[in-house]
CSV table of C-alpha atoms and ligand atoms in Angstrom, one decimal:
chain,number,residue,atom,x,y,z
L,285,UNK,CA,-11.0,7.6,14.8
L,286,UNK,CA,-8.0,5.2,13.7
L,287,UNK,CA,-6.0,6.4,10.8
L,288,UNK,CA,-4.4,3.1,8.7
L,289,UNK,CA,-1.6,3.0,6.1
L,290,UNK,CA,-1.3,0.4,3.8
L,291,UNK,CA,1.8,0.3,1.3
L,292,UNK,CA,2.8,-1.0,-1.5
L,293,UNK,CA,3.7,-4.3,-0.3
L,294,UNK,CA,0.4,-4.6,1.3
L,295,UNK,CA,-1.8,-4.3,-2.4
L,296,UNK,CA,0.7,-5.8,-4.4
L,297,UNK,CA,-1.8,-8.5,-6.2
L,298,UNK,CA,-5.2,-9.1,-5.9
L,299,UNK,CA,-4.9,-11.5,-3.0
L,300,UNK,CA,-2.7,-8.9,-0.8
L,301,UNK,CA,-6.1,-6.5,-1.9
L,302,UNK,CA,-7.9,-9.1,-0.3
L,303,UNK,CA,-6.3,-9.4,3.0
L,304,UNK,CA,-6.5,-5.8,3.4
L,305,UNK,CA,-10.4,-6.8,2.9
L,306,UNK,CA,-9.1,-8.9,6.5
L,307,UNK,CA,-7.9,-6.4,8.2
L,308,UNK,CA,-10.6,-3.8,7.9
L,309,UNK,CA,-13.3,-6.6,8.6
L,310,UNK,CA,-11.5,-6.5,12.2
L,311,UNK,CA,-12.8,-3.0,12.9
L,312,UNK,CA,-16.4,-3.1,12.4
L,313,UNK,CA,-18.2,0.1,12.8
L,314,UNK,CA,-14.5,2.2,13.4
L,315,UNK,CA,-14.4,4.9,12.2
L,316,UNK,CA,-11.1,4.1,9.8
L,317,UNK,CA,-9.3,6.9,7.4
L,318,UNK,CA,-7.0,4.5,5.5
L,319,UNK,CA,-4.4,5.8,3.1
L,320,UNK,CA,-2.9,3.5,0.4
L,321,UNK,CA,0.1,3.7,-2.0
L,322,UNK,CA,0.8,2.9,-5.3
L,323,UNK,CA,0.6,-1.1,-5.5
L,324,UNK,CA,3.3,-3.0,-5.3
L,325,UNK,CA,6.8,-1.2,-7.4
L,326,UNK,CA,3.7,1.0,-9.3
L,327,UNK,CA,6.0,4.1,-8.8
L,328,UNK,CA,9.0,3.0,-9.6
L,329,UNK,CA,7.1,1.8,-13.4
L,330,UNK,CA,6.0,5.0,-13.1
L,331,UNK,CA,9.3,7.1,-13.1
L,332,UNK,CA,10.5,4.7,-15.6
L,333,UNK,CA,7.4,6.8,-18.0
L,334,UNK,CA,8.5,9.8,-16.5
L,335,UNK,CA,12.2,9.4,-17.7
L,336,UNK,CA,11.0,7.9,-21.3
L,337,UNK,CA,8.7,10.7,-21.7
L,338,UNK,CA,11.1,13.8,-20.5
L,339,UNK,CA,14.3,12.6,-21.8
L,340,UNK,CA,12.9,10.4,-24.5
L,341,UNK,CA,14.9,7.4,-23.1
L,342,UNK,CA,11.7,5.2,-24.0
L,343,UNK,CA,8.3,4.5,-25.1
L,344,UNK,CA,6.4,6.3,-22.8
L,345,UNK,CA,3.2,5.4,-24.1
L,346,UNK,CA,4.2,1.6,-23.9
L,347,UNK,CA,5.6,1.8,-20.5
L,348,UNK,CA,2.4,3.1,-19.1
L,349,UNK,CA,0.4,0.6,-21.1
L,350,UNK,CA,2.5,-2.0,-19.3
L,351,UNK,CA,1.4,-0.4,-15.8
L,352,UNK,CA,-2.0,-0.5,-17.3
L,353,UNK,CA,-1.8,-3.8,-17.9
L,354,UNK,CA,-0.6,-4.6,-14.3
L,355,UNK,CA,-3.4,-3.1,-12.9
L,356,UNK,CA,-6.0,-4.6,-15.2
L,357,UNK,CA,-4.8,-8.0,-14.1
L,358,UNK,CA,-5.4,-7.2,-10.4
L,359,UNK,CA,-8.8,-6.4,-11.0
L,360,UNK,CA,-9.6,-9.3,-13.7
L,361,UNK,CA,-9.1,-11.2,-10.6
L,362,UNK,CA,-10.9,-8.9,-7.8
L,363,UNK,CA,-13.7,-8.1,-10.1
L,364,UNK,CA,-16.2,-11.1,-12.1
L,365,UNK,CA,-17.7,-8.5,-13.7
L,366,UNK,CA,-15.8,-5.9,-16.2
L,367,UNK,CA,-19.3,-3.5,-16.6
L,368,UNK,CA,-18.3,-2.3,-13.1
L,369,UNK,CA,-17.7,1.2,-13.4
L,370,UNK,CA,-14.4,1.1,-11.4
L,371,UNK,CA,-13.1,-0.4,-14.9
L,372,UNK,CA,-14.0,2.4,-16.6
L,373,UNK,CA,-12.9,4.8,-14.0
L,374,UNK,CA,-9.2,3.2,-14.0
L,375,UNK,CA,-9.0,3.3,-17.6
L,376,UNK,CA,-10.1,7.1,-17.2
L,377,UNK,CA,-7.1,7.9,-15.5
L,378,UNK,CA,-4.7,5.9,-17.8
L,379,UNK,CA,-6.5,7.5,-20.6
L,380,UNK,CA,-5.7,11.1,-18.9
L,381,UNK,CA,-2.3,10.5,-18.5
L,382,UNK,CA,-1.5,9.1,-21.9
L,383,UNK,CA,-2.8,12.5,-23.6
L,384,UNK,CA,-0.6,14.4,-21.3
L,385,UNK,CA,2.2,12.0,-23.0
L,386,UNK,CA,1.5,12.9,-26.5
L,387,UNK,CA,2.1,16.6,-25.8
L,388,UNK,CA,5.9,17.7,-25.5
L,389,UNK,CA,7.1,18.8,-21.9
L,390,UNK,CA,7.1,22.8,-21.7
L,391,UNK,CA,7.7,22.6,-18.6
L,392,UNK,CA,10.3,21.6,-15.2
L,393,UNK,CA,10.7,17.5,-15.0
L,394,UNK,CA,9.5,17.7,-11.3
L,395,UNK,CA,6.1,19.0,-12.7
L,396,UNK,CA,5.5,16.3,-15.2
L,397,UNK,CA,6.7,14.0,-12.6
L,398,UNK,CA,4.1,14.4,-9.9
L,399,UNK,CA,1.4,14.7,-12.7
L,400,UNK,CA,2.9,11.4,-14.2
L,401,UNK,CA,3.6,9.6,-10.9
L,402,UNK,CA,0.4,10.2,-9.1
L,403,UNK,CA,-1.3,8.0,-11.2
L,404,UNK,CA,-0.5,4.8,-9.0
L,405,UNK,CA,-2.0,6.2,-5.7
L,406,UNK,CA,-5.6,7.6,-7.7
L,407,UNK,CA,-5.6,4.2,-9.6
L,408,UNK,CA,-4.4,2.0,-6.5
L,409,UNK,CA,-7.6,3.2,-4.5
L,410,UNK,CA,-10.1,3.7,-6.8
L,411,UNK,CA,-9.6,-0.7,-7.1
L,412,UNK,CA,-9.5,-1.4,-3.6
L,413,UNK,CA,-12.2,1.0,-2.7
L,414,UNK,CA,-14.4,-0.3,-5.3
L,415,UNK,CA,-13.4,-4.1,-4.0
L,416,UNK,CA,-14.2,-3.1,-0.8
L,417,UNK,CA,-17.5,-1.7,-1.1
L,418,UNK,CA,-18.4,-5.0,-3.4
L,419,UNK,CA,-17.3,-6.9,-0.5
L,420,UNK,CA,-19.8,-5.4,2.0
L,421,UNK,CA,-17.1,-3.2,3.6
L,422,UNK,CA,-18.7,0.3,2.4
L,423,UNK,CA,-16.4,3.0,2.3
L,424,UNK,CA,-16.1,6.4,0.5
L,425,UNK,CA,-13.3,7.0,-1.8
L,426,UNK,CA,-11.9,10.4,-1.4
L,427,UNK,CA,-9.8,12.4,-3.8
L,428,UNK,CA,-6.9,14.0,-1.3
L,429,UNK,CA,-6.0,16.6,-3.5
L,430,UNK,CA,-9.2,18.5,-2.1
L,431,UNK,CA,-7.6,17.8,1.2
L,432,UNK,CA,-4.0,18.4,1.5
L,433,UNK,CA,-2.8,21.3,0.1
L,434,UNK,CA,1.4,21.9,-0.5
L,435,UNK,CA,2.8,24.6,-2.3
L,436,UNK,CA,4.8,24.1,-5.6
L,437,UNK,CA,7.6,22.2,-4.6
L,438,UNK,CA,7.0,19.6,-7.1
L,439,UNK,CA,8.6,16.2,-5.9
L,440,UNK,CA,8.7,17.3,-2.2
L,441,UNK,CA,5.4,19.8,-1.5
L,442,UNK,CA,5.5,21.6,1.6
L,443,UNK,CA,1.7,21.2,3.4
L,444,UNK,CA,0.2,24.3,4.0
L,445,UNK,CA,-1.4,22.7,7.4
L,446,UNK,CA,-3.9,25.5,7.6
L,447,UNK,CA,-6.0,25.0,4.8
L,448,UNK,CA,-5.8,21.5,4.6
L,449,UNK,CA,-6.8,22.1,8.5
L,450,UNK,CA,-9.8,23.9,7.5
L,451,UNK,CA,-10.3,21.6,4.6
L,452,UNK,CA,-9.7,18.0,6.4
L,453,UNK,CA,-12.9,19.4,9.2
L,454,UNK,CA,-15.0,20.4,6.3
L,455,UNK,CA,-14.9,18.1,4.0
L,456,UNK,CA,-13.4,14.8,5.6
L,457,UNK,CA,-15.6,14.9,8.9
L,458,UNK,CA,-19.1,14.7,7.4
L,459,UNK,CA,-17.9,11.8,5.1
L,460,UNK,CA,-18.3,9.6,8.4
L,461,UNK,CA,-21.9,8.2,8.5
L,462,UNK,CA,-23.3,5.5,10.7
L,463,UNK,CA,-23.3,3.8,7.3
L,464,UNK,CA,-19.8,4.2,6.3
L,465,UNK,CA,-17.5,4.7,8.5
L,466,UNK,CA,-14.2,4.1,6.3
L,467,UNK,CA,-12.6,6.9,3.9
L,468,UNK,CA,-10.4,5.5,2.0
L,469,UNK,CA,-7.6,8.2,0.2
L,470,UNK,CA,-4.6,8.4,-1.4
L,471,UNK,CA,-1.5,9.0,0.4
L,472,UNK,CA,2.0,10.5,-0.8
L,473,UNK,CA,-0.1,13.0,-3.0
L,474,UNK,CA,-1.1,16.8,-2.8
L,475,UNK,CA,-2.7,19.4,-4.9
L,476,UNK,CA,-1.0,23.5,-5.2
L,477,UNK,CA,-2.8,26.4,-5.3
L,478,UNK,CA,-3.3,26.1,-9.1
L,479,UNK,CA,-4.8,22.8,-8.7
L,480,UNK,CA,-1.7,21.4,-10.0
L,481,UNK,CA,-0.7,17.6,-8.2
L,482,UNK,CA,2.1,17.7,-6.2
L,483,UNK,CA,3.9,14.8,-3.9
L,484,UNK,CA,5.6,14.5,-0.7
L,485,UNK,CA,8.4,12.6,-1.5
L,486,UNK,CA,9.5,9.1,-2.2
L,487,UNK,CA,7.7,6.8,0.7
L,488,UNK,CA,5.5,9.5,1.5
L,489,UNK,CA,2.4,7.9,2.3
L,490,UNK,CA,3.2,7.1,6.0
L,491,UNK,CA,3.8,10.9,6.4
L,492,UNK,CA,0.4,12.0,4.4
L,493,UNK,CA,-1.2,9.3,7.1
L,494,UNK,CA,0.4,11.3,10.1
L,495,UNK,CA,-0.8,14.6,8.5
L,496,UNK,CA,-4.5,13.0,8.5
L,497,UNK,CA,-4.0,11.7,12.0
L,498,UNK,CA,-2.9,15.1,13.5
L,499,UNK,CA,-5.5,17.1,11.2
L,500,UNK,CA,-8.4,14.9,12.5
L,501,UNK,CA,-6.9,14.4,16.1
L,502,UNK,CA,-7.1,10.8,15.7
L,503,UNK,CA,-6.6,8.0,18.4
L,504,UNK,CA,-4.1,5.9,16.7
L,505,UNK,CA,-2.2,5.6,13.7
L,506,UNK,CA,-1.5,2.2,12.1
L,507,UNK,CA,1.0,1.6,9.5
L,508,UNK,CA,0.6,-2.4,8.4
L,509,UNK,CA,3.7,-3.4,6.8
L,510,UNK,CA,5.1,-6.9,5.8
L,511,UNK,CA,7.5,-6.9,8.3
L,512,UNK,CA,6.5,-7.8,12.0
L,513,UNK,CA,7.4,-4.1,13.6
L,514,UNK,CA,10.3,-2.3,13.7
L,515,UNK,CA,13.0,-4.2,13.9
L,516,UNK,CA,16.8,-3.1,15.0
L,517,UNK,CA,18.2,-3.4,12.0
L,518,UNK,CA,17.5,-4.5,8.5
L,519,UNK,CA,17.5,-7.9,8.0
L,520,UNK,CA,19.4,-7.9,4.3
L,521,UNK,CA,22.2,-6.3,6.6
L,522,UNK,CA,22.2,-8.3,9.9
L,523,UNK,CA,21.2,-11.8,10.8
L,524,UNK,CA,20.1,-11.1,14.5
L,525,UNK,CA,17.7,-8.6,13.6
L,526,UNK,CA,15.4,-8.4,16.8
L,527,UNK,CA,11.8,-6.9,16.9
L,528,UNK,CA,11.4,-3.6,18.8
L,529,UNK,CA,8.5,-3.8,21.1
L,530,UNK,CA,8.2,-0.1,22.0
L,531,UNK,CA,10.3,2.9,21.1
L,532,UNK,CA,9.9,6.5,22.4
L,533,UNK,CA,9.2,8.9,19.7
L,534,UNK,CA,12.9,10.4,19.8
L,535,UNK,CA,14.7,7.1,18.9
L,536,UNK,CA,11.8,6.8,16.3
L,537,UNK,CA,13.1,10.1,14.7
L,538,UNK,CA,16.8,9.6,15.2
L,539,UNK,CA,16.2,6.4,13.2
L,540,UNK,CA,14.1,7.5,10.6
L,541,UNK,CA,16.5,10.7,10.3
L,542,UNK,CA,19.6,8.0,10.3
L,543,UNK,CA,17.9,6.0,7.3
L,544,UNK,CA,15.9,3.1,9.1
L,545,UNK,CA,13.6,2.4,6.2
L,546,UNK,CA,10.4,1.5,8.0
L,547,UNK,CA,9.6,4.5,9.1
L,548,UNK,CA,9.4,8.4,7.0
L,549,UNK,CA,11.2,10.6,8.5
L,550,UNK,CA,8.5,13.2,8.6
L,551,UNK,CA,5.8,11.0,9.7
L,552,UNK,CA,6.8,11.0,13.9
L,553,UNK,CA,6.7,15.0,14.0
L,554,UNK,CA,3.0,15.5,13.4
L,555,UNK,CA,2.0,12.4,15.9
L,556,UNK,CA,4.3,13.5,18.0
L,557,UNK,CA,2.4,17.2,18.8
L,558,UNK,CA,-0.6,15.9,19.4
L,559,UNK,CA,0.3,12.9,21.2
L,560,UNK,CA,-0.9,9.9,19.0
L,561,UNK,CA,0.4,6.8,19.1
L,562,UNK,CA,1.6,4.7,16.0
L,563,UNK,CA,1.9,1.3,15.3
L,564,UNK,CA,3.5,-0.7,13.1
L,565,UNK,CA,2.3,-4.2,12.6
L,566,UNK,CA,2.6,-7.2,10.3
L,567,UNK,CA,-0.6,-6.9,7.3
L,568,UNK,CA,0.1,-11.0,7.4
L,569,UNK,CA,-0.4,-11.2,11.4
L,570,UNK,CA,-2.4,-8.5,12.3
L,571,UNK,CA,-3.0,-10.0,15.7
L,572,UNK,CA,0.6,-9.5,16.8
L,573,UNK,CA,1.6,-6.8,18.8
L,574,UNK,CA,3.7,-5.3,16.4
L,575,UNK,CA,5.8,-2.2,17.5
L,576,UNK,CA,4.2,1.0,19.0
L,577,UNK,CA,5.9,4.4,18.8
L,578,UNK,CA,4.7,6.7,21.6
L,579,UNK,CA,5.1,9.5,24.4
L,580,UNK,CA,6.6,8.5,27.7
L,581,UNK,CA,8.2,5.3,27.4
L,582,UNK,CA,11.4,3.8,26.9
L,583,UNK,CA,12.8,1.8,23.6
L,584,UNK,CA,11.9,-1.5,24.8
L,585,UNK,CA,13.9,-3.7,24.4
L,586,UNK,CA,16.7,-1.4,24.9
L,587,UNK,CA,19.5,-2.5,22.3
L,588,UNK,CA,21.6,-1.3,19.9
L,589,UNK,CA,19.6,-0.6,16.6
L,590,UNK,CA,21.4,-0.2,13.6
L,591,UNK,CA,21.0,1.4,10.3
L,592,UNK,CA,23.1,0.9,6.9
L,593,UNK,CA,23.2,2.8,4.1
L,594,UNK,CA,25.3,1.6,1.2
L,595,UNK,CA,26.6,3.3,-1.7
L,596,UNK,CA,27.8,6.1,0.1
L,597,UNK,CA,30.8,8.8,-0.9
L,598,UNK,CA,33.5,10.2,2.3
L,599,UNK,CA,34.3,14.0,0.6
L,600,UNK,CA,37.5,15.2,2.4
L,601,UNK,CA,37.8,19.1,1.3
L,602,UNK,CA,40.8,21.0,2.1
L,603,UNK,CA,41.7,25.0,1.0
L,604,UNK,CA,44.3,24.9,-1.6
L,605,UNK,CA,46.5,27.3,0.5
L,606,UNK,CA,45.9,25.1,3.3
L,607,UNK,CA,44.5,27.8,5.6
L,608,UNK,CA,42.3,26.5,8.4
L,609,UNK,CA,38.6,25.3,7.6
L,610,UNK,CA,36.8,27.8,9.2
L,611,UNK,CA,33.5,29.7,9.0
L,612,UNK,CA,34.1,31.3,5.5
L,613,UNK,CA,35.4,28.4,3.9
L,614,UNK,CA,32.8,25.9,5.1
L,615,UNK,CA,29.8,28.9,4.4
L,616,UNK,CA,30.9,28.2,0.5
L,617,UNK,CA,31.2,24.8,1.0
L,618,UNK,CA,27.7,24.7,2.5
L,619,UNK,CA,26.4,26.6,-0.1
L,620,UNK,CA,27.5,24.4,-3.0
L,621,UNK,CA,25.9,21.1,-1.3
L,622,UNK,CA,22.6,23.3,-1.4
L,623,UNK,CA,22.9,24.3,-4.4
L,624,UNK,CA,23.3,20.9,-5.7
L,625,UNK,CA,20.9,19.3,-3.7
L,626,UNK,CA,23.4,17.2,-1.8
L,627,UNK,CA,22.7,16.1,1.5
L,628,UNK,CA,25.2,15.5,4.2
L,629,UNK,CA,24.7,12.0,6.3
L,630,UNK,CA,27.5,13.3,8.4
L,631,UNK,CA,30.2,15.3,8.6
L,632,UNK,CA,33.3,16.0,10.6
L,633,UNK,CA,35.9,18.7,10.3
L,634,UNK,CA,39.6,19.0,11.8
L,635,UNK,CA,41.9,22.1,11.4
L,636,UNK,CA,42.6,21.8,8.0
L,637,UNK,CA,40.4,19.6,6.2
L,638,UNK,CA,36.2,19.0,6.3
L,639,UNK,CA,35.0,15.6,5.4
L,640,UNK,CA,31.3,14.6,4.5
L,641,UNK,CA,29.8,11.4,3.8
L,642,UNK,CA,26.8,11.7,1.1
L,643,UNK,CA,24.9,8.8,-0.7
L,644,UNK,CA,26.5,8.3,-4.4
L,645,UNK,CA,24.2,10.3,-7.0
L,646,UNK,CA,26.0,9.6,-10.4
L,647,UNK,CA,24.3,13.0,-12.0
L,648,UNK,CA,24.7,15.2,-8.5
L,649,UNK,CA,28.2,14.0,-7.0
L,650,UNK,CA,30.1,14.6,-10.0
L,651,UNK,CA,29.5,18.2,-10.9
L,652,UNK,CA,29.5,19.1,-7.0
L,653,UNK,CA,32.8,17.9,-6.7
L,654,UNK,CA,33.8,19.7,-9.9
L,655,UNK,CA,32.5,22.9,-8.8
L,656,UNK,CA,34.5,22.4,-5.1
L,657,UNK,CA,37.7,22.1,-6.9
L,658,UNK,CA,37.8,25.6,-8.2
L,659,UNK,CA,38.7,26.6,-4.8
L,660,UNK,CA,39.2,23.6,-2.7
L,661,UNK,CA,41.5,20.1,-2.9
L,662,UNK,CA,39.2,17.2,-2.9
L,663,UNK,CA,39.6,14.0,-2.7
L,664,UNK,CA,37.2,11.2,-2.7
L,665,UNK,CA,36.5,7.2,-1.4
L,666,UNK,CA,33.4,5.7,-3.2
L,667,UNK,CA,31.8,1.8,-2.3
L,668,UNK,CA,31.7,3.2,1.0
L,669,UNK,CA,28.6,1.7,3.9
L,670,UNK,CA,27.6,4.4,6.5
L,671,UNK,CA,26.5,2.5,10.0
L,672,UNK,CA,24.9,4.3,12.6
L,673,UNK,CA,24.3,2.7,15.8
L,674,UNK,CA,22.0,3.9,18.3
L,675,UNK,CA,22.4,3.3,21.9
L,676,UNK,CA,25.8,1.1,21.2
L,677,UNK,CA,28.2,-0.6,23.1
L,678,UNK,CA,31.9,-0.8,22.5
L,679,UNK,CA,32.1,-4.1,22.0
L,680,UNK,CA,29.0,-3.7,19.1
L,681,UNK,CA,30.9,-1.4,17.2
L,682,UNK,CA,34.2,-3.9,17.6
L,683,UNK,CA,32.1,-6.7,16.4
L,684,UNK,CA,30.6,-4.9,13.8
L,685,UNK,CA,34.2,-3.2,12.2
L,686,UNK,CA,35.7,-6.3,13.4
L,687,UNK,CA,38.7,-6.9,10.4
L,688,UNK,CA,37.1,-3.6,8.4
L,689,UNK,CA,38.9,-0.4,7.2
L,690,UNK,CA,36.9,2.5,9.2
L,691,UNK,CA,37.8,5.9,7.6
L,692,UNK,CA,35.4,7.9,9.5
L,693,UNK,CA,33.7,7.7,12.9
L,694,UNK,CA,31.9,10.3,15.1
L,695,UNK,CA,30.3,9.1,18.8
L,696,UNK,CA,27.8,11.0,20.7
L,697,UNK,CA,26.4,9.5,24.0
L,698,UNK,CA,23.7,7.5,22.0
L,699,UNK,CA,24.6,7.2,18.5
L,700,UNK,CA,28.3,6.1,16.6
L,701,UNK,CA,28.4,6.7,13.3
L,702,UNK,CA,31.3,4.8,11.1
L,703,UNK,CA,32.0,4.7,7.4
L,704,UNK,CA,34.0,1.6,6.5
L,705,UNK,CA,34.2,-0.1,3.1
L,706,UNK,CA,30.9,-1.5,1.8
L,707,UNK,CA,30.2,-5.1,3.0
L,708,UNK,CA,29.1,-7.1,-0.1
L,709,UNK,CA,26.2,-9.3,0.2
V,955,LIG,N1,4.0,5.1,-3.7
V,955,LIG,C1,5.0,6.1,-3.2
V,955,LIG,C2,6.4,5.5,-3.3
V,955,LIG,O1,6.5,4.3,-3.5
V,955,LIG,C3,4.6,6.5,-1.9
V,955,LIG,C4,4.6,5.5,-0.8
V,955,LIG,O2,4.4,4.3,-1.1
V,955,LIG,O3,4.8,5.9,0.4
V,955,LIG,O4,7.3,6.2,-3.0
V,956,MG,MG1,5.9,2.3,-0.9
């Protein structure tokens, strides 16, 4: 069994829908799990009813009409006929989530936000499904909340990997027939023990495709994306960007850990203990070799890869007394970032002073820093770019500061890290 992810990008309209048709026409008689997001920016319409409904910033009703509306395009031009029952099936769903709407929230944001936010993934593949099976590509649409089960961290559910173990060989297995040989699911989404939805996380679909692949021991995992592979750095960013051909599964997570977009963080972990390989290949040239991540070889080609992250904020935290920075001061200063939900892209500390560099969160930067100075002096550079670099060179990390400010820099043998002011594109 192959297990494919398609994203956002790759059901965007109803002709992207329609390549995907493509792609799974290559495979005939594969057995294929394929997980699909929200189309195209679905989720980010979808916080925007979140936000209006929770903090009454908007019309929530109207926003989600406007998603509605999205959708119903699509499928006006997938679908000739509107008596197909996925129309009625979609505007189910919409229907469910606008009562939830008229009631008040009673209860945390995160809750309403994965009951809210859901929405895109459940309606994304109910229309593709049903395209596909009216194209002759029969498949059976399964609902992966009777799959993957997470406990209650709304917004970032933790999979309970038994259960959804047991679950995945009970109920997934049998759904491949001689006849249909594709399931088609939601990714990014879970369900709690109180049958309450739950998600993984912002981008989470690749990693929900990893936890199928591992769960059903599959061959190889897919992830078709509208860029040709992996490349070394983001193209916004750099103008040499160069396709990786292969990379070994421990730059793949230094990268993804780093920030390199293309790949969830999480996703490499679960491929990676049961040896399956993944690929990452271009939905618009599906022939080309793409990028495979995988056990026992070398990052081929072997150049420096680079990963920016913009907005970011250097903290330098001192003790008022200026006594050294030492275990019991930086056990405090750890527990405020946890508390606030902070996370550290890197840190460094000398004798007197600790210094962290965290991506700029208007509502979670400013009380954290508030809260330090009761017992701390801090001071603070914002419009800051992180780079990391894995497996540099000296004279990449002159090129790249070449004429820059660098206020922070940290080297191990295969990665430099350096915070200099934000380069304006
Ligand atoms: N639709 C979700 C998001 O945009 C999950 C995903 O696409 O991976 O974050
Ligand atoms: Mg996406």
């Amino acid at each position: 069994m192959k297990v494919f992810k398609f994203g956002g990008a790759s059901v965007k309209d109803a002709s992207s829908v329609k390549n995907v048709a493509t792609i799974l026409q290559k495979y005939p008689g594969e057995k294929l799990l394929v997980v699909i997001s929200a189309m195209g920016k679905t989720t980010n319409a979808l916080e925007k009813v979140v936000n209006d409904y929770y903090y009454n910033k908007g019309n929530a009703l109207q926003s989600l009409e406007e998603v509605h509306n999205f959708h119903l395009s699509i499928m006006e031009t997938l679908f000739h006929n509107t008596e197909l029952s996925v129309f009625k099936e979609v505007a189910q769903l919409f229907e469910s989530t606008s009562l939830l709407l008229k009631n008040k929230p009673d209860g945390l944001f995160a809750y309403y936000y994965d009951q809210i936010v859901s929405l895109g993934e459940l309606v994304s593949t109910k229309i593709v499904s049903a395209y596909l099976n009216n194209s002759g590509i029969s498949n059976t649409w399964l609902d992966v909340r009777t799959v993957i089960k997470t406990d209650s961290t709304y917004r970032e559910g933790n999979v309970d990997w038994v259960q959804s173990n047991a679950l995945a060989h009970e109920h997934v297995l049998p759904l491949f027939t001689t006849e249909k040989t594709i399931v088609l699911t939601q990714g990014f989404i879970g369900c709690d023990a109180e049958n309450h939805t739950t998600t993984l996380g912002r981008e989470g679909s690749d990693y929900s495709a990893a936890i199928f692949a591992h769960l059903l021991d599959a061959e190889e995992m897919y992830i078709w994306k509208d860029v040709p592979g992996v490349l070394n750095a983001d193209p916004k960013f750099y103008n040499d960007a160069q396709k990786l051909d292969q990379i070994s599964y421990n730059d793949a997570i230094e990268l993804a850990y780093y920030g390199a977009s293309v790949i969830h963080p999480k996703t490499i972990k679960p491929l990676e203990n049961k040896n399956i390989p993944l690929y990452v290949k271009s939905f618009l040239k599906p022939e080309a070799s793409g990028t495979v991540v995988r056990t026992g070889v070398q990052t081929k080609p072997l150049i420096p890869s680079f990963i920016f992250k913009n907005n970011q904020v250097l903290i330098s935290i001192a003790a008022k007394d200026f006594s050294f920075i030492a275990e019991h001061n930086l056990s405090k200063i750890f527990a405020l970032f946890a508390n606030s939900g902070v996370k550290i892209n890197l840190m460094q500390n000398s004798a007197i002073s600790f210094s962290v560099c965290v991506d700029m969160d208007e509502f979670k930067i400013p009380p954290l820093t508030e809260a330090l100075m009761q017992d701390f002096k801090v001071r603070y550079n914002t419009g800051l770019m992180l780079c990391t670099i894995r497996h540099y060179y000296q004279n990449t990390i002159d090129t790249l500061t070449a004429g820059k400010e660098i206020l922070l820099e940290q080297r191990s043998r295969n990665t430099a890290q350096l915070v200099i002011r934000e380069i304006i594109k």
